[in-house]
XYZ file of C-alpha atoms in Angstrom:
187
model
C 11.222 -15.816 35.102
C 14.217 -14.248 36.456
C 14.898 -10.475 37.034
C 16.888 -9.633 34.051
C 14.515 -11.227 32.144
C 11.659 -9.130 33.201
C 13.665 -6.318 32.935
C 14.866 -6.398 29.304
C 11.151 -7.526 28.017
C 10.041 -4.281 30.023
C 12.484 -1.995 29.004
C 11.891 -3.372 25.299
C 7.845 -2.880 25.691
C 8.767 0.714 26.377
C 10.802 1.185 23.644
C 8.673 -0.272 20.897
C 5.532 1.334 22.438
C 7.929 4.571 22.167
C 8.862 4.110 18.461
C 4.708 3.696 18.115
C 4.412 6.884 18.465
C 6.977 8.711 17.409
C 6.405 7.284 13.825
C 2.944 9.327 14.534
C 4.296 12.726 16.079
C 7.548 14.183 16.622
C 9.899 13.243 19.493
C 8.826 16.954 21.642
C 5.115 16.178 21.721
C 5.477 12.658 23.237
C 5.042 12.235 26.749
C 6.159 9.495 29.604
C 2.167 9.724 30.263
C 1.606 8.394 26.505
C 4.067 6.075 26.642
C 3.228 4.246 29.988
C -0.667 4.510 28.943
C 0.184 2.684 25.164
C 2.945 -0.078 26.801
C 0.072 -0.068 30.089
C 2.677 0.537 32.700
C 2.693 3.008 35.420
C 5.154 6.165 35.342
C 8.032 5.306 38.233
C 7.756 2.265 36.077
C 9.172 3.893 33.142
C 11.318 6.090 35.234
C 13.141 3.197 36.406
C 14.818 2.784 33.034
C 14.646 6.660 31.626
C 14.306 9.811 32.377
C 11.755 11.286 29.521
C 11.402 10.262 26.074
C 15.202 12.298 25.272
C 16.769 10.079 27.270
C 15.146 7.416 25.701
C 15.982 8.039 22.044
C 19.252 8.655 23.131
C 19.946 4.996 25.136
C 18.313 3.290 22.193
C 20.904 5.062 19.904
C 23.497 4.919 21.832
C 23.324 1.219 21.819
C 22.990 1.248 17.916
C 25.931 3.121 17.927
C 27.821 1.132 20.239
C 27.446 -1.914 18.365
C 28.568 -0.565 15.296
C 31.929 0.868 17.249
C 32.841 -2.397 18.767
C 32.126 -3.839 15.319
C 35.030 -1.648 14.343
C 37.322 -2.250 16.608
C 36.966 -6.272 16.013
C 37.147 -5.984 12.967
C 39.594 -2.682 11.856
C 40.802 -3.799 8.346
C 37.380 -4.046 6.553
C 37.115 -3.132 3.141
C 34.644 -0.488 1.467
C 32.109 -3.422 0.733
C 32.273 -5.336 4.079
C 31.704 -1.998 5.907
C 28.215 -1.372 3.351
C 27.130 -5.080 4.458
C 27.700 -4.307 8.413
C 26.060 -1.352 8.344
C 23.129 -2.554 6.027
C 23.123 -6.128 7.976
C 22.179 -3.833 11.111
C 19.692 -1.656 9.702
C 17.872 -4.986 8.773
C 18.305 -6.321 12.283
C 16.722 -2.996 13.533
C 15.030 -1.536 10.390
C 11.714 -0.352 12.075
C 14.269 1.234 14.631
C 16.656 3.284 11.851
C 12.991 3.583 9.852
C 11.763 5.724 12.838
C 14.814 7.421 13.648
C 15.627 8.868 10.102
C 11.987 10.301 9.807
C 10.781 13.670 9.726
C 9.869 12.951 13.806
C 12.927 11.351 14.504
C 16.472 12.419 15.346
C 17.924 14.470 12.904
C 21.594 14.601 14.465
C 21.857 10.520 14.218
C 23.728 9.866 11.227
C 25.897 12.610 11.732
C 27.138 10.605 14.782
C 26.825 7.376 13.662
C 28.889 8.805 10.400
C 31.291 10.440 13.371
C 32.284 6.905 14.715
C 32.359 5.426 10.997
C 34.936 8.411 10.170
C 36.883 7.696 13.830
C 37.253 3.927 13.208
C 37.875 3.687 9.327
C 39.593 7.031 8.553
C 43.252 5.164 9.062
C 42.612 3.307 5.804
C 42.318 6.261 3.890
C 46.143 7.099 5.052
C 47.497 4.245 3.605
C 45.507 3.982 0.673
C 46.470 7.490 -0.801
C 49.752 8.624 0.716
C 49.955 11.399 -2.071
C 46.498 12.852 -0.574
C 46.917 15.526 2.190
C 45.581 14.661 5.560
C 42.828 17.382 4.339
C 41.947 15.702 1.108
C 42.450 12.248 2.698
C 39.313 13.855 5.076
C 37.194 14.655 2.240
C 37.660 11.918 0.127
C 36.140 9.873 3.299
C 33.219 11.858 4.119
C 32.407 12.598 0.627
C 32.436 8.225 0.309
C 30.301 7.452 3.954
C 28.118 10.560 3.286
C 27.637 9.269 -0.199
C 27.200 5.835 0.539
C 25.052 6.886 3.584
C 22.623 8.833 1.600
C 21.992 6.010 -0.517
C 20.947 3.809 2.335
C 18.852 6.198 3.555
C 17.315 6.636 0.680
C 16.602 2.821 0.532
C 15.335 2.808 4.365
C 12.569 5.490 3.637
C 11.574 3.413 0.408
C 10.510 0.947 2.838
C 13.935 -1.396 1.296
C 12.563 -1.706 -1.976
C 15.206 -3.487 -3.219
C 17.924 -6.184 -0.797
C 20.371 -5.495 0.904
C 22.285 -7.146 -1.419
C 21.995 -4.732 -4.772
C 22.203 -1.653 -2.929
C 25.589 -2.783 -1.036
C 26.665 -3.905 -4.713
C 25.452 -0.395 -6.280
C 27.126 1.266 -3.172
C 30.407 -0.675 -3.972
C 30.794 -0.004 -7.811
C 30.056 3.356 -7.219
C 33.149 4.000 -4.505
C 35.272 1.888 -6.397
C 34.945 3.726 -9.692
C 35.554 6.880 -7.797
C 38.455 5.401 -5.397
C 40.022 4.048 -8.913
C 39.623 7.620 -10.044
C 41.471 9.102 -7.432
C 44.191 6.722 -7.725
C 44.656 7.804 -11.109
C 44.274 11.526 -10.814
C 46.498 11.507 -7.483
Protein backbone atom coordinates (compact mmCIF):
# COMPACT_ATOMS: atom_id res chain seq x y z
CA UNK A 1 0.00 0.00 0.00
CA UNK A 2 1.65 3.15 -0.78
CA UNK A 3 2.06 6.27 1.49
CA UNK A 4 -0.66 8.42 0.26
CA UNK A 5 -2.77 5.72 0.50
CA UNK A 6 -2.27 5.14 4.12
CA UNK A 7 -2.44 8.55 4.67
CA UNK A 8 -5.86 9.53 3.24
CA UNK A 9 -7.57 6.18 4.84
CA UNK A 10 -5.97 7.59 8.19
CA UNK A 11 -6.79 10.98 7.95
CA UNK A 12 -10.44 9.78 6.85
CA UNK A 13 -10.65 7.25 10.06
CA UNK A 14 -10.09 10.41 12.05
CA UNK A 15 -12.53 12.32 10.57
CA UNK A 16 -15.45 9.93 10.62
CA UNK A 17 -14.48 8.77 14.16
CA UNK A 18 -14.63 12.76 14.73
CA UNK A 19 -18.13 13.29 13.21
CA UNK A 20 -19.02 10.08 15.76
CA UNK A 21 -18.93 12.11 18.26
CA UNK A 22 -19.74 15.27 17.60
CA UNK A 23 -23.27 14.04 16.47
CA UNK A 24 -23.19 13.01 20.42
CA UNK A 25 -21.71 16.28 22.09
CA UNK A 26 -20.81 19.58 20.94
CA UNK A 27 -17.58 20.42 19.07
CA UNK A 28 -15.86 22.18 22.74
CA UNK A 29 -16.25 19.01 24.79
CA UNK A 30 -14.47 16.70 22.28
CA UNK A 31 -11.03 15.91 22.80
CA UNK A 32 -7.87 14.62 20.52
CA UNK A 33 -7.79 11.93 23.55
CA UNK A 34 -11.49 10.79 22.45
CA UNK A 35 -10.85 10.87 19.13
CA UNK A 36 -7.54 8.82 18.92
CA UNK A 37 -9.14 6.31 21.66
CA UNK A 38 -12.63 5.81 19.23
CA UNK A 39 -10.43 5.72 15.60
CA UNK A 40 -7.59 3.54 18.09
CA UNK A 41 -4.69 5.67 17.09
CA UNK A 42 -2.16 7.28 19.22
CA UNK A 43 -2.11 11.26 19.72
CA UNK A 44 1.21 12.53 17.54
CA UNK A 45 -0.76 10.30 15.28
CA UNK A 46 -3.57 12.60 15.00
CA UNK A 47 -1.35 15.55 15.37
CA UNK A 48 0.26 14.73 12.24
CA UNK A 49 -2.80 15.80 10.28
CA UNK A 50 -4.48 18.49 12.92
CA UNK A 51 -4.00 20.44 15.49
CA UNK A 52 -7.28 19.83 17.88
CA UNK A 53 -10.67 19.04 16.89
CA UNK A 54 -11.06 23.20 15.57
CA UNK A 55 -8.72 22.63 13.21
CA UNK A 56 -10.32 19.68 12.23
CA UNK A 57 -13.85 20.90 11.55
CA UNK A 58 -12.36 23.59 9.87
CA UNK A 59 -10.04 21.38 7.11
CA UNK A 60 -13.06 19.18 6.61
CA UNK A 61 -15.07 22.38 5.72
CA UNK A 62 -12.80 24.00 4.10
CA UNK A 63 -12.58 21.27 1.62
CA UNK A 64 -16.49 21.25 1.29
CA UNK A 65 -16.19 24.65 0.57
CA UNK A 66 -13.50 24.46 -1.80
CA UNK A 67 -15.20 22.13 -3.96
CA UNK A 68 -18.17 24.04 -4.24
CA UNK A 69 -15.86 27.32 -5.28
CA UNK A 70 -14.01 25.57 -7.99
CA UNK A 71 -17.42 24.23 -9.02
CA UNK A 72 -18.13 27.87 -9.64
CA UNK A 73 -15.53 28.95 -11.32
CA UNK A 74 -15.89 25.88 -13.99
CA UNK A 75 -18.89 26.37 -14.36
CA UNK A 76 -19.87 30.49 -13.90
CA UNK A 77 -23.09 30.73 -16.05
CA UNK A 78 -25.33 28.24 -14.11
CA UNK A 79 -28.80 28.87 -13.78
CA UNK A 80 -30.98 29.09 -10.45
CA UNK A 81 -31.86 25.26 -10.86
CA UNK A 82 -28.40 23.85 -11.83
CA UNK A 83 -26.90 25.72 -8.82
CA UNK A 84 -29.96 23.83 -6.33
CA UNK A 85 -28.77 20.39 -8.02
CA UNK A 86 -24.83 21.13 -7.29
CA UNK A 87 -25.33 22.07 -4.08
CA UNK A 88 -27.95 19.27 -3.23
CA UNK A 89 -25.78 16.64 -5.45
CA UNK A 90 -22.97 17.44 -2.72
CA UNK A 91 -24.86 17.29 0.33
CA UNK A 92 -25.81 13.70 -0.88
CA UNK A 93 -22.19 12.88 -1.60
CA UNK A 94 -21.41 14.06 2.02
CA UNK A 95 -24.85 14.06 3.76
CA UNK A 96 -23.73 12.47 7.15
CA UNK A 97 -20.95 15.26 6.86
CA UNK A 98 -23.50 18.54 6.24
CA UNK A 99 -26.01 16.27 8.70
CA UNK A 100 -23.38 16.76 11.50
CA UNK A 101 -22.27 20.07 10.69
CA UNK A 102 -25.76 21.85 10.62
CA UNK A 103 -26.66 20.31 14.12
CA UNK A 104 -27.14 21.85 17.32
CA UNK A 105 -23.18 20.49 18.05
CA UNK A 106 -21.96 21.48 14.90
CA UNK A 107 -20.70 24.69 13.31
CA UNK A 108 -23.05 27.29 13.38
CA UNK A 109 -21.00 29.89 11.15
CA UNK A 110 -20.93 27.20 8.06
CA UNK A 111 -23.58 28.21 5.86
CA UNK A 112 -22.96 31.66 6.36
CA UNK A 113 -19.64 30.95 4.53
CA UNK A 114 -20.57 28.51 2.31
CA UNK A 115 -23.60 31.14 1.40
CA UNK A 116 -20.44 33.84 1.32
CA UNK A 117 -18.73 31.97 -1.66
CA UNK A 118 -22.29 31.17 -3.30
CA UNK A 119 -22.95 35.14 -3.11
CA UNK A 120 -19.01 35.82 -4.43
CA UNK A 121 -19.32 33.44 -7.43
CA UNK A 122 -23.05 33.91 -8.60
CA UNK A 123 -23.80 37.53 -7.56
CA UNK A 124 -22.65 38.76 -11.34
CA UNK A 125 -25.83 37.17 -12.68
CA UNK A 126 -27.97 39.14 -10.68
CA UNK A 127 -26.34 42.38 -12.58
CA UNK A 128 -27.39 41.39 -15.74
CA UNK A 129 -30.54 39.95 -14.97
CA UNK A 130 -32.10 43.18 -13.39
CA UNK A 131 -30.22 46.22 -14.65
CA UNK A 132 -33.13 48.47 -13.25
CA UNK A 133 -32.24 46.98 -9.60
CA UNK A 134 -29.63 49.03 -7.61
CA UNK A 135 -26.43 47.30 -6.79
CA UNK A 136 -28.21 47.35 -3.14
CA UNK A 137 -31.41 45.70 -4.19
CA UNK A 138 -29.53 43.53 -6.73
CA UNK A 139 -27.74 42.34 -3.07
CA UNK A 140 -30.89 41.55 -1.45
CA UNK A 141 -32.72 40.06 -4.01
CA UNK A 142 -29.66 37.38 -3.93
CA UNK A 143 -29.40 36.68 -0.38
CA UNK A 144 -33.01 36.81 0.19
CA UNK A 145 -33.03 33.75 -2.96
CA UNK A 146 -29.67 31.51 -1.48
CA UNK A 147 -30.85 32.21 2.13
CA UNK A 148 -34.27 31.13 1.04
CA UNK A 149 -33.37 28.36 -0.96
CA UNK A 150 -30.74 27.43 1.72
CA UNK A 151 -33.17 27.20 4.48
CA UNK A 152 -35.16 24.86 2.62
CA UNK A 153 -32.34 22.42 2.22
CA UNK A 154 -31.59 22.57 5.54
CA UNK A 155 -34.67 21.95 6.49
CA UNK A 156 -34.66 18.75 4.28
CA UNK A 157 -31.05 17.65 5.72
CA UNK A 158 -32.34 17.64 9.42
CA UNK A 159 -35.53 15.63 8.17
CA UNK A 160 -33.11 13.02 7.54
CA UNK A 161 -33.99 13.85 3.28
CA UNK A 162 -37.40 12.83 3.53
CA UNK A 163 -38.13 13.50 0.26
CA UNK A 164 -35.17 13.39 -3.17
CA UNK A 165 -33.20 15.51 -4.13
CA UNK A 166 -35.11 15.81 -6.97
CA UNK A 167 -38.63 17.49 -5.56
CA UNK A 168 -36.99 19.72 -3.27
CA UNK A 169 -34.57 21.21 -6.14
CA UNK A 170 -37.97 21.36 -8.22
CA UNK A 171 -39.93 23.07 -5.14
CA UNK A 172 -36.74 25.26 -4.67
CA UNK A 173 -36.93 26.25 -8.44
CA UNK A 174 -40.72 27.19 -8.80
CA UNK A 175 -40.46 29.02 -5.84
CA UNK A 176 -37.39 31.51 -7.13
CA UNK A 177 -38.82 31.61 -10.37
CA UNK A 178 -42.25 32.85 -9.34
CA UNK A 179 -40.50 35.42 -7.26
CA UNK A 180 -37.62 36.29 -9.97
CA UNK A 181 -40.79 36.62 -12.53
CA UNK A 182 -42.20 38.92 -9.90
CA UNK A 183 -39.46 41.14 -9.76
CA UNK A 184 -39.21 41.39 -13.37
CA UNK A 185 -42.56 42.66 -13.43
CA UNK A 186 -42.57 45.00 -10.50
CA UNK A 187 -38.97 46.39 -11.57
Amino acid sequence: MSKDLRVRITKQLIQDKFFQLLQEKPLNKITVKAICDEAKINRSTFYKYFADPYDLIEKVEAELLQKTSEFFKISPNLNITETVLFVLDVVMKHKEIYKTILSENGDPHFIDRMLGGIYTAKISSMENLFPNLSDAQKEWLFRFITYGSTNIIISWIKSNFNMPATAVAAFIDEMNSIILEGVKKRF
